[in-house]
Coordinates of C-alpha atoms in Angstrom, one line a residue:
M1 CA 0.4 -0.2 0.3
R2 CA 1.2 3.6 -1.3
I3 CA -0.3 6.7 0.0
T4 CA -0.2 9.4 -3.2
E5 CA -0.2 13.1 -2.2
K6 CA -3.9 13.7 -1.7
Q7 CA -3.2 11.3 1.3
Y8 CA -0.8 13.2 1.9
E9 CA -1.7 16.7 2.4
K10 CA -5.3 14.9 4.1
I11 CA -3.2 13.3 7.3
K12 CA -0.1 16.0 6.6
P13 CA -1.5 18.7 9.6
K14 CA -1.4 16.4 12.6
L15 CA 2.3 15.6 11.1
P16 CA 5.6 16.9 12.7
V17 CA 7.1 19.4 11.2
Q18 CA 9.6 19.3 9.1
R19 CA 13.4 21.5 9.4
G20 CA 16.3 21.8 9.1
R21 CA 18.0 20.0 6.4
V22 CA 15.3 16.5 6.1
T23 CA 16.8 13.9 3.7
L24 CA 14.2 12.1 3.8
E25 CA 10.7 13.5 3.3
N26 CA 7.1 12.3 5.9
I27 CA 5.6 10.9 2.6
T28 CA 8.0 8.9 1.8
F29 CA 8.3 8.0 5.0
I30 CA 4.7 7.3 5.4
N31 CA 5.1 4.2 2.1
A32 CA 8.4 3.3 4.2
L33 CA 6.4 2.2 6.9
L34 CA 3.9 0.9 5.2
Y35 CA 6.2 -1.0 2.7
I36 CA 7.7 -2.6 6.2
C37 CA 4.4 -4.2 7.8
E38 CA 3.0 -5.0 4.5
N39 CA 5.2 -7.0 3.6
G40 CA 6.9 -8.4 7.1
C41 CA 10.2 -7.5 5.9
K42 CA 13.3 -6.4 7.8
W43 CA 14.0 -2.5 8.2
R44 CA 17.8 -3.7 6.7
R45 CA 15.3 -5.2 3.0
L46 CA 13.9 -2.1 2.3
P47 CA 13.3 -0.9 -0.7
K48 CA 16.4 2.0 -1.6
E49 CA 14.2 3.8 -3.4
Y50 CA 12.5 5.0 0.1
G51 CA 15.2 6.3 1.8
S52 CA 18.4 4.4 4.3
W53 CA 17.2 1.7 6.2
N54 CA 18.7 3.1 8.7
A55 CA 17.1 6.8 8.5
V56 CA 13.4 5.7 8.0
Y57 CA 14.3 3.1 11.5
K58 CA 15.7 6.0 13.0
R59 CA 12.5 7.9 12.4
F60 CA 9.8 5.0 13.1
N61 CA 11.8 4.6 16.7
R62 CA 11.4 8.3 17.4
W63 CA 8.3 8.7 16.4
V64 CA 7.1 5.4 18.9
K65 CA 8.4 7.0 21.8
A66 CA 6.8 9.7 21.1
G67 CA 3.1 9.3 20.4
I68 CA 2.9 10.2 16.6
I69 CA 2.8 6.7 14.6
N70 CA 0.1 6.6 17.0
R71 CA -1.6 9.8 16.0
L72 CA -0.6 8.9 11.8
F73 CA -2.3 5.1 12.2
Q74 CA -5.8 6.8 13.9
E75 CA -5.7 9.6 10.6
L76 CA -4.6 7.4 8.4
H77 CA -8.9 5.2 10.0
V78 CA -10.4 8.5 10.1
T79 CA -9.7 10.4 6.6
G80 CA -10.2 6.9 5.3
V81 CA -7.5 6.0 3.7
A82 CA -6.7 3.3 5.7
D83 CA -10.0 0.8 7.1
E84 CA -9.7 -0.6 10.1
E85 CA -8.7 -4.3 8.8
M86 CA -6.1 -3.2 7.6
L87 CA -4.4 -1.0 10.4
K88 CA -5.0 -3.7 12.6
R89 CA -2.6 -5.8 10.6
L90 CA 0.2 -3.2 10.1
L91 CA 0.1 -2.8 14.2
D92 CA 0.2 -5.9 14.9
S93 CA 2.8 -7.0 12.7
M94 CA 5.3 -3.8 14.5
I95 CA 4.3 -4.3 17.5
V96 CA 3.7 -8.2 18.4
P97 CA 7.5 -9.5 20.0
V98 CA 8.5 -12.6 18.1
H99 CA 11.7 -15.0 20.6
P100 CA 14.6 -15.3 18.5
D101 CA 13.3 -19.5 17.9
A102 CA 10.1 -18.3 15.9
C103 CA 12.9 -16.0 13.8
G104 CA 14.9 -18.9 12.4
A105 CA 17.8 -18.3 15.2
L106 CA 20.5 -21.1 15.7
K107 CA 20.1 -22.5 19.1
K108 CA 22.8 -22.0 21.4
T109 CA 24.5 -25.7 21.3
V110 CA 27.0 -24.7 24.0
N111 CA 28.2 -27.1 26.9
R112 CA 26.8 -26.7 29.8
Q113 CA 27.1 -27.7 33.0
S114 CA 24.4 -29.7 34.5
D115 CA 22.3 -29.6 38.7
V116 CA 23.9 -33.4 38.8
Q117 CA 27.8 -33.7 38.2
E118 CA 28.0 -37.5 38.1
E119 CA 26.1 -36.5 34.6
D120 CA 28.4 -33.7 33.7

C-alpha cells in the first residue's frame, strides 16, 4: 500500500513539521513504513526508493516514543486512507514481539554444566 500526495495532504497537519536539512520526506517515510508493515520485511531489506533503512528506522523509533505513530494510524483511519482491518494487521506486525527461535535464530549449543555432577 502507498499513500498518494492527495491522501498525504489530508494527514499532513497531524504530523510534525520538518525542519532543517531533511533527507527523508514524511510521505516517503510513511510509504516506507507501510511497505515494511505490509510485506513483513526486515528494516535492512527496505528498497532503496524509500531511502536509507537506518534513517527510516531511527525516525520510526523517535515517532513511537513520541506517540506520533499512534496519531498517524488514527488519522489514516479517520480520513479513510486505510480501513480498520488493514490497520489492525499493520499494527500487529509492528508491535507483536516474536521469540528469536521463531525467526530462525540458531539455538545455543554450548556445553553447559548440569546440576548433577555425575552426569558431567
